[in-house]
CSV table of C-alpha atoms in Angstrom, one decimal:
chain,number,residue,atom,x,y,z
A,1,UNK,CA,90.9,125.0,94.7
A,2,UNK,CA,93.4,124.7,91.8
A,3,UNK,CA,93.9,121.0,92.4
A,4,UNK,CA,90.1,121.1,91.9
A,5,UNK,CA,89.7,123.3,88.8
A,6,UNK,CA,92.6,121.6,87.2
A,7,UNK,CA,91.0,117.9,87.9
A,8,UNK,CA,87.7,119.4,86.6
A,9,UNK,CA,89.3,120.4,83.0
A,10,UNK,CA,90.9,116.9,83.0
A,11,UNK,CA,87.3,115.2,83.4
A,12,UNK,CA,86.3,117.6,80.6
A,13,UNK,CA,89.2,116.4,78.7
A,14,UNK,CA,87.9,112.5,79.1
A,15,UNK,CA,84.5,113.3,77.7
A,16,UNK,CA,85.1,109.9,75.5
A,17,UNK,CA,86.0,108.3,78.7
A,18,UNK,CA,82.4,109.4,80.5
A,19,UNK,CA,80.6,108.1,77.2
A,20,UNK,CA,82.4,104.8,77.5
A,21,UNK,CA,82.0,104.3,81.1
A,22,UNK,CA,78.2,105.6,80.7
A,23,UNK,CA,77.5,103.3,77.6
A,24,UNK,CA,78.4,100.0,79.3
A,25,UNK,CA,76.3,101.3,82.7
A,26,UNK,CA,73.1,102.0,80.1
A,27,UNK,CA,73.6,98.4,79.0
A,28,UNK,CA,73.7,96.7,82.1
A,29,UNK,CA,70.4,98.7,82.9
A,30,UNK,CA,69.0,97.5,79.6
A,31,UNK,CA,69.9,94.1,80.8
A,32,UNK,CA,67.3,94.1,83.3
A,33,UNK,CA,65.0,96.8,81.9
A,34,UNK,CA,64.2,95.1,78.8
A,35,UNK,CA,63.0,91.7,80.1
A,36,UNK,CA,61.5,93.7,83.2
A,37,UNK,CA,59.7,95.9,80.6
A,38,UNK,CA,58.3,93.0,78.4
A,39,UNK,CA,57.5,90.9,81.8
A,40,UNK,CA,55.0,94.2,82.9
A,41,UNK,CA,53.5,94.4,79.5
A,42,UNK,CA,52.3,90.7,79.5
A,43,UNK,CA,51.1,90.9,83.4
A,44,UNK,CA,49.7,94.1,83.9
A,45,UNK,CA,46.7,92.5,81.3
A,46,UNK,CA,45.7,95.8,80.0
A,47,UNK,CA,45.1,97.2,83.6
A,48,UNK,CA,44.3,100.8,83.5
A,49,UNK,CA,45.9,101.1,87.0
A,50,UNK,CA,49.6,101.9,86.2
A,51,UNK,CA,47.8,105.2,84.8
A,52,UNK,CA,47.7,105.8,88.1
A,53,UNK,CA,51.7,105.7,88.4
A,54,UNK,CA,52.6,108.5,86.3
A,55,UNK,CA,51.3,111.0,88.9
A,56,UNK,CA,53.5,109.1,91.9
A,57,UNK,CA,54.0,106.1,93.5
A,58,UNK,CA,50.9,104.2,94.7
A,59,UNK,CA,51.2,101.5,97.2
A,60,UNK,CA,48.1,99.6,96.5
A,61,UNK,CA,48.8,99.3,93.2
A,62,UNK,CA,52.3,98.0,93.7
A,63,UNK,CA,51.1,95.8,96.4
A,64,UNK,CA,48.4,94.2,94.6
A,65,UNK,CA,50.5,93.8,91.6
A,66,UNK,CA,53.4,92.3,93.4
A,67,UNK,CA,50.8,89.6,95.2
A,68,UNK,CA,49.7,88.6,91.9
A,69,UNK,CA,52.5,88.3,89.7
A,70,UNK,CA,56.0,88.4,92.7
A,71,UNK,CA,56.6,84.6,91.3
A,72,UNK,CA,57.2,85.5,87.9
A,73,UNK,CA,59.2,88.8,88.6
A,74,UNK,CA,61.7,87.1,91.4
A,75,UNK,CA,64.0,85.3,88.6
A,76,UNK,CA,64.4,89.0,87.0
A,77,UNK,CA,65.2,90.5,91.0
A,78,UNK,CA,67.5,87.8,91.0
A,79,UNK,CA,69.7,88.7,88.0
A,80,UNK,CA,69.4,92.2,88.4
A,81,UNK,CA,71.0,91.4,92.0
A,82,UNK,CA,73.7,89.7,90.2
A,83,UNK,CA,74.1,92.7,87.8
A,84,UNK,CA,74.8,94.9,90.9
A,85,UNK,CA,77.8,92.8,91.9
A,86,UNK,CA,78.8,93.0,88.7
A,87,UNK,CA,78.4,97.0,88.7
A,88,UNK,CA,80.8,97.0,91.5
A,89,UNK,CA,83.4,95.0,90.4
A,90,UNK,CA,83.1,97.2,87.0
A,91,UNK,CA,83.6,99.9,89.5
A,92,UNK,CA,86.6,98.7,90.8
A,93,UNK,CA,88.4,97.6,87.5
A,94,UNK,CA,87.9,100.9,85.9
A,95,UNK,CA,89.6,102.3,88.5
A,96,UNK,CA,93.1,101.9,87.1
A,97,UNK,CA,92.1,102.8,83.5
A,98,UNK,CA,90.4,106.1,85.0
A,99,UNK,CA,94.0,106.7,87.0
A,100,UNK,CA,95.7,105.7,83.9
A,101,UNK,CA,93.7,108.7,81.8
A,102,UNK,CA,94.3,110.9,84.6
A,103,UNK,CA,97.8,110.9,84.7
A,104,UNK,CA,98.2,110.8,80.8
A,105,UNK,CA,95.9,114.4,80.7
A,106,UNK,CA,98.1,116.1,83.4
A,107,UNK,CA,101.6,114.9,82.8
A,108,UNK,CA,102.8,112.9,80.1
A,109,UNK,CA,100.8,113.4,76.9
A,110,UNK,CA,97.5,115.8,77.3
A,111,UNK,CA,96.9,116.1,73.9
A,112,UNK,CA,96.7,112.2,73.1
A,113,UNK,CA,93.6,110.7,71.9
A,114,UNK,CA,91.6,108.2,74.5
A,115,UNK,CA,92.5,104.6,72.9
A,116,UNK,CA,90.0,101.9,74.3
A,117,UNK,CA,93.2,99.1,74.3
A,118,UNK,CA,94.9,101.2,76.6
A,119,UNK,CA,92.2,101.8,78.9
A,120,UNK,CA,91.1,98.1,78.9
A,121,UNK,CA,94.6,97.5,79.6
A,122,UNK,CA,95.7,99.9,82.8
A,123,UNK,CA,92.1,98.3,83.9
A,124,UNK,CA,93.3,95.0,83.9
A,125,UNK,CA,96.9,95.7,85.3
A,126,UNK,CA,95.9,96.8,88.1
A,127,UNK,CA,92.2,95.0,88.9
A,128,UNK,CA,93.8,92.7,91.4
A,129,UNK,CA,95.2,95.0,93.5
A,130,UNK,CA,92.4,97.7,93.7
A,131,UNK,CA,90.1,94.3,94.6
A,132,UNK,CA,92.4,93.4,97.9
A,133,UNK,CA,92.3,97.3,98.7
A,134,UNK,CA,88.5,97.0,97.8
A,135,UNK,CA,88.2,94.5,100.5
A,136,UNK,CA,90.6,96.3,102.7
A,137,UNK,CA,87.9,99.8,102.4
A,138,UNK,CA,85.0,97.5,102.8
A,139,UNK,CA,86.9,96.0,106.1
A,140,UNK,CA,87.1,99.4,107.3
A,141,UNK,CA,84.2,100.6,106.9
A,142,UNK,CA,82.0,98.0,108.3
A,143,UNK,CA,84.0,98.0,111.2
A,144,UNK,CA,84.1,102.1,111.5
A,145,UNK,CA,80.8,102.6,110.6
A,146,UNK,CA,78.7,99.2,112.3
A,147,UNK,CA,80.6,100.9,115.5
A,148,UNK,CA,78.1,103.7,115.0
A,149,UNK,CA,75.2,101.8,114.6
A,150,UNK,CA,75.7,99.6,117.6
A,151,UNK,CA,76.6,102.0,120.0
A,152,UNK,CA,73.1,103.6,118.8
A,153,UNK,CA,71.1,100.6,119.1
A,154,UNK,CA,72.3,100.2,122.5
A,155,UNK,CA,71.5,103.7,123.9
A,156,UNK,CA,68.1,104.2,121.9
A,157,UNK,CA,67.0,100.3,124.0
A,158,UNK,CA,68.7,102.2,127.0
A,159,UNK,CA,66.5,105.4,127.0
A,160,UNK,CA,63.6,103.6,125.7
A,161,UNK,CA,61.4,104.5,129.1
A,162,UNK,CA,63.1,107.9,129.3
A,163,UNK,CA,62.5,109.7,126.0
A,164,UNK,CA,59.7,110.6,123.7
A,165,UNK,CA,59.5,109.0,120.4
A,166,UNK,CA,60.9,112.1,119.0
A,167,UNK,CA,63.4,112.0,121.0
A,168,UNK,CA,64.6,108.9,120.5
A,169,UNK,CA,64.3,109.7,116.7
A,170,UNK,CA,66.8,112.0,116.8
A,171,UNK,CA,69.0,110.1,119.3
A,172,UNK,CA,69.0,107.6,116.1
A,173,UNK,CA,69.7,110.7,113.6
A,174,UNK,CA,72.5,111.7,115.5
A,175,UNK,CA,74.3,107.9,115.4
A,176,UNK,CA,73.1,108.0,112.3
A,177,UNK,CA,74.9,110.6,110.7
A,178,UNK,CA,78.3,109.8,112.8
A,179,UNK,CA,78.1,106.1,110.5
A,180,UNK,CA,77.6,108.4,107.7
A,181,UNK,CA,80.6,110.8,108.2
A,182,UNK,CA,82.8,107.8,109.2
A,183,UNK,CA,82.1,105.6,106.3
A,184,UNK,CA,82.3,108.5,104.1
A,185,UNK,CA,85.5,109.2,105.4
A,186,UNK,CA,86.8,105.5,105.1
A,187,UNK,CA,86.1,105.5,101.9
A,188,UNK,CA,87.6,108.8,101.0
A,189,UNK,CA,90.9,107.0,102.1
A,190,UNK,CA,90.1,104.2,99.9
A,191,UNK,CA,90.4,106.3,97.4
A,192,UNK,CA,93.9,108.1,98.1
A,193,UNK,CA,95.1,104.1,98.8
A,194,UNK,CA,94.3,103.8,94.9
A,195,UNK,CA,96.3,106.8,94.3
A,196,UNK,CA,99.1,105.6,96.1
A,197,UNK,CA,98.8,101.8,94.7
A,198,UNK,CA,99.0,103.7,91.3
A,199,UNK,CA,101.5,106.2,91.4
A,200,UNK,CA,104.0,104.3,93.5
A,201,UNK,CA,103.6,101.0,92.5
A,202,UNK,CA,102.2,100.1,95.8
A,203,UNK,CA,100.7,96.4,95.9
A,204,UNK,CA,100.0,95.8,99.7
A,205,UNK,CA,96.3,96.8,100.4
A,206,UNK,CA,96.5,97.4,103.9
A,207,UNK,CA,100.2,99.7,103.5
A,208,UNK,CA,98.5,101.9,101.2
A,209,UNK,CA,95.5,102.2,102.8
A,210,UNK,CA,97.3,103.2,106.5
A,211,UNK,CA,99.4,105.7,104.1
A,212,UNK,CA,96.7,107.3,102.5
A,213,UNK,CA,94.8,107.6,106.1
A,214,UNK,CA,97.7,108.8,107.4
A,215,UNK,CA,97.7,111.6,104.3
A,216,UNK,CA,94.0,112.1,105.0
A,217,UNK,CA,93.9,112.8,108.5
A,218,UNK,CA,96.7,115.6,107.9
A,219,UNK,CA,95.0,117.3,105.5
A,220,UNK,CA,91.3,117.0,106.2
A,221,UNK,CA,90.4,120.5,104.5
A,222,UNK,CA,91.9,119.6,101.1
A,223,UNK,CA,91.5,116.2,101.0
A,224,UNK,CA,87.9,115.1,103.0
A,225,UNK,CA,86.3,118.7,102.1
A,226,UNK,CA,86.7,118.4,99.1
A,227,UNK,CA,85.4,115.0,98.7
A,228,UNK,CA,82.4,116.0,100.8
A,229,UNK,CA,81.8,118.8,98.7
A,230,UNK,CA,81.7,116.3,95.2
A,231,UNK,CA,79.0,114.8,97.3
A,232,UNK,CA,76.9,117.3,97.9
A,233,UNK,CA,77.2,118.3,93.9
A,234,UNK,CA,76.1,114.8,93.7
A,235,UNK,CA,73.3,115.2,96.2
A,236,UNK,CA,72.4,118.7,94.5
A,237,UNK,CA,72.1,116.9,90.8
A,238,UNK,CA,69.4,114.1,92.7
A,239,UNK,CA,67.7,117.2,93.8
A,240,UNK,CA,67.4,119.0,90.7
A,241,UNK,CA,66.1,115.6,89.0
A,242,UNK,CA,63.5,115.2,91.6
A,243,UNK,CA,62.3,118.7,91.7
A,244,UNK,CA,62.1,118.4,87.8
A,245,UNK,CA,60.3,115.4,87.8
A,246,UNK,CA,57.7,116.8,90.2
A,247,UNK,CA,57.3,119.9,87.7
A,248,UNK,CA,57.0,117.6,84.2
A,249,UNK,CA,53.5,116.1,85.0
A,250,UNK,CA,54.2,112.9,83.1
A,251,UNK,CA,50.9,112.8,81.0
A,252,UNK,CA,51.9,111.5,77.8
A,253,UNK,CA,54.9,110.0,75.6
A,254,UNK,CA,56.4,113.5,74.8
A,255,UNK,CA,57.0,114.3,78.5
A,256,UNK,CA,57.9,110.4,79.2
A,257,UNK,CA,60.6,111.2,76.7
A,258,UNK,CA,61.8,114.2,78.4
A,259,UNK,CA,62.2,112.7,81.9
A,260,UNK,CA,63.9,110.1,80.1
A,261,UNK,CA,66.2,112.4,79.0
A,262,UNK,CA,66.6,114.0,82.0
A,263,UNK,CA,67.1,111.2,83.8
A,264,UNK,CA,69.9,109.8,81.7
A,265,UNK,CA,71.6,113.4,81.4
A,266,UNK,CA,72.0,112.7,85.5
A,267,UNK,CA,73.4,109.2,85.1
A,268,UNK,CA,75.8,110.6,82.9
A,269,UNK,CA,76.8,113.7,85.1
A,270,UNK,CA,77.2,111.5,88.0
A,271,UNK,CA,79.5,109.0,85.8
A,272,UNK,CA,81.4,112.2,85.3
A,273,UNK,CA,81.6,112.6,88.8
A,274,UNK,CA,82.9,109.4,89.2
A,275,UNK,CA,86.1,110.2,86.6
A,276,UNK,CA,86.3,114.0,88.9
A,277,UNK,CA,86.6,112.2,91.9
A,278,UNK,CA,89.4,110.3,91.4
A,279,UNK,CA,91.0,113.3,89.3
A,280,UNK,CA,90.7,115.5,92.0
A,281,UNK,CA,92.1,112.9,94.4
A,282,UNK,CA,95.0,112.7,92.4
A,283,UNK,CA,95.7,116.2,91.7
A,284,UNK,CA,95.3,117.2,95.6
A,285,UNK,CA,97.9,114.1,96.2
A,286,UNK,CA,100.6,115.5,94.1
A,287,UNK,CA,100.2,118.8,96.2
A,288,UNK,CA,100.7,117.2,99.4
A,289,UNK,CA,103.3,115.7,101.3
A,290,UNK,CA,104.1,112.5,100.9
A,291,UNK,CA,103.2,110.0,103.5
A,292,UNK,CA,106.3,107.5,104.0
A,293,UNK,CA,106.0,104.0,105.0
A,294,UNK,CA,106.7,103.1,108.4
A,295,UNK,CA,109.4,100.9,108.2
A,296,UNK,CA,110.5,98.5,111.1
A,297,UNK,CA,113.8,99.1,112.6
A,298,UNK,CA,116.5,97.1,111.6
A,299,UNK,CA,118.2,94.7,114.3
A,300,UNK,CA,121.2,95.4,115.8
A,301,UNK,CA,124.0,92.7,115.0
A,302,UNK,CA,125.6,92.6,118.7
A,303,UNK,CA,129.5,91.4,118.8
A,304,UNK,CA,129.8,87.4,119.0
A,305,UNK,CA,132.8,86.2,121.6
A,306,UNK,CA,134.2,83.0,121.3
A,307,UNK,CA,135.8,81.1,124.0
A,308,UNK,CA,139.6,81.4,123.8
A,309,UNK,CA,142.1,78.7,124.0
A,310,UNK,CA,143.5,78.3,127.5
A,311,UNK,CA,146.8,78.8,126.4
A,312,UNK,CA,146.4,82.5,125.8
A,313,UNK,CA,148.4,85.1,127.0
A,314,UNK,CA,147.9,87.1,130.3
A,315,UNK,CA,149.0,90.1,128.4
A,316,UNK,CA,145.7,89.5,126.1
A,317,UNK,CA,142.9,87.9,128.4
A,318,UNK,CA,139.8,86.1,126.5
A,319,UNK,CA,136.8,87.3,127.1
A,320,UNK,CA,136.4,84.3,129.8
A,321,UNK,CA,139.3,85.0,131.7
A,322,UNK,CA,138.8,87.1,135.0
């Protein structure tokens, strides 16, 4: 728990960091909101039924809205799809510059102010590398996870005639949560192959991934418990909000304004989350033993004989002679 503790004051100590990070995430959300916003103003034609919204979500209303006006919204789902794609690849190029704040707070210079320049540029140093070990975690857990999901497929159309539909429910839960675990896990590595691809100067995706798996499946306790247990801080913050948001009664602008608030006070926790993550990842790595790279063994050089003349002496035979 001191690798934990310690990474937690660094995130405190990137507050500017977290603003930055959440800023440009509250503009790409504007990006779509605002056009979105202005598109329901001008179809919704003064309809007293998104009243009927504030209290919960109501199918019919969405329904009947979407029939009417799903052509004129689909250009707006379209770049808001685009602005996911480009969430993630945010995602992965402030990965470096979140390593490079990191390791400034716990070793070299703790007290130095956050410069943007910097940041912008640790991002960009190491982008294409984290993007091939993006790929490589993506690979992985596809593969790991879709494993899962077949295998359930295939028993849940096997017991079809022999289980209730409860049971087959929970047949499906239980395959279920082994994708989740197993992804989960996968991309825990991932993000010990960043360490790695930071720390050591690491550029082949697939090495530092099988070293950082390697490091992870030694250490499960420190290193996948306590990246489960970020989750479920994660998971306990969505339950907060929603439990909030079921005691506001949303019945005018004043308590619009507070969920609002509330709700971006979560985005920003869980951008914080983000920055602890990788802290914690790092400060648990320098605890732990290293992981070496299997290296292949070197060939052996065996002796080369050359035929000698056939005037040699019988006192010092050639390898030819009997």
């Amino acid at each position: 728990m001191n690798a934990l503790s310690a990474s937690f004051r660094q995130t405190l100590g990137s507050l500017r960091l977290i603003g930055l990070l959440y800023g440009l995430t509250l503009v790409l959300g504007l990006l779509v909101a605002l056009p979105f916003y202005n598109t329901l103003k001008v179809e919704d034609q003064n309809s007293l039924a998104f009243l009927n919204l504030l209290d919960g979500f109501d199918y019919t209303v969405f329904s009947d809205f979407m029939h009417r006006s799903a052509r004129v919204l689909s250009p707006l789902m379209s770049v808001g799809r685009w602005l996911g794609v480009l969430y993630v690849f945010l995602s992965v190029f402030f990965a470096g510059g979140i390593l490079w704040r990191v390791s400034q707070r716990a070793h070299a210079q703790p007290d130095e102010p956050f410069r943007v320049s910097s940041f912008l540029s640790a991002c960009s140093q190491y982008v294409g590398r984290f993007m091939r070990l993006f790929g490589v975690t993506v690979l992985f857990a596809l593969v790991g996870g879709g494993i899962w999901l077949v295998l359930g497929t295939l028993v849940s159309m096997a017991l079809n005639d022999s289980f209730t539909e409860r049971g087959l429910f929970w047949i499906g839960f239980t395959f279920f949560v082994l994708f989740f675990l197993t992804a989960t896990l996968l991309l825990c590595i991932g993000d010990y192959a960043k360490v790695i691809m930071f720390r050591e100067n690491e550029r082949g995706a697939f090495r530092a991934y099988g070293r950082a798996g390697r490091l992870v499946l030694r250490n499960p306790v420190k290193t996948y418990g306590i990246y489960w247990l970020l989750i479920m801080l994660g998971t306990l913050l969505f339950g907060v909000y929603f439990l909030l948001d079921d005691l506001i009664t949303m019945t005018g602008w004043l308590t619009i304004l507070l969920m609002g608030v509330i709700q971006q006070t979560l985005v920003f926790a869980r951008t914080g989350l983000k920055v602890w993550s990788l802290a914690a990842a790092t400060a648990i790595y320098t605890t732990l033993p290293k992981p070496v790279p299997i290296m292949s063994p070197a060939p052996v050089e065996e002796p080369v004989y050359t035929q000698q003349s056939p005037l040699a002496s019988e006192d010092h035979p050639g390898p030819t002679d009997v």
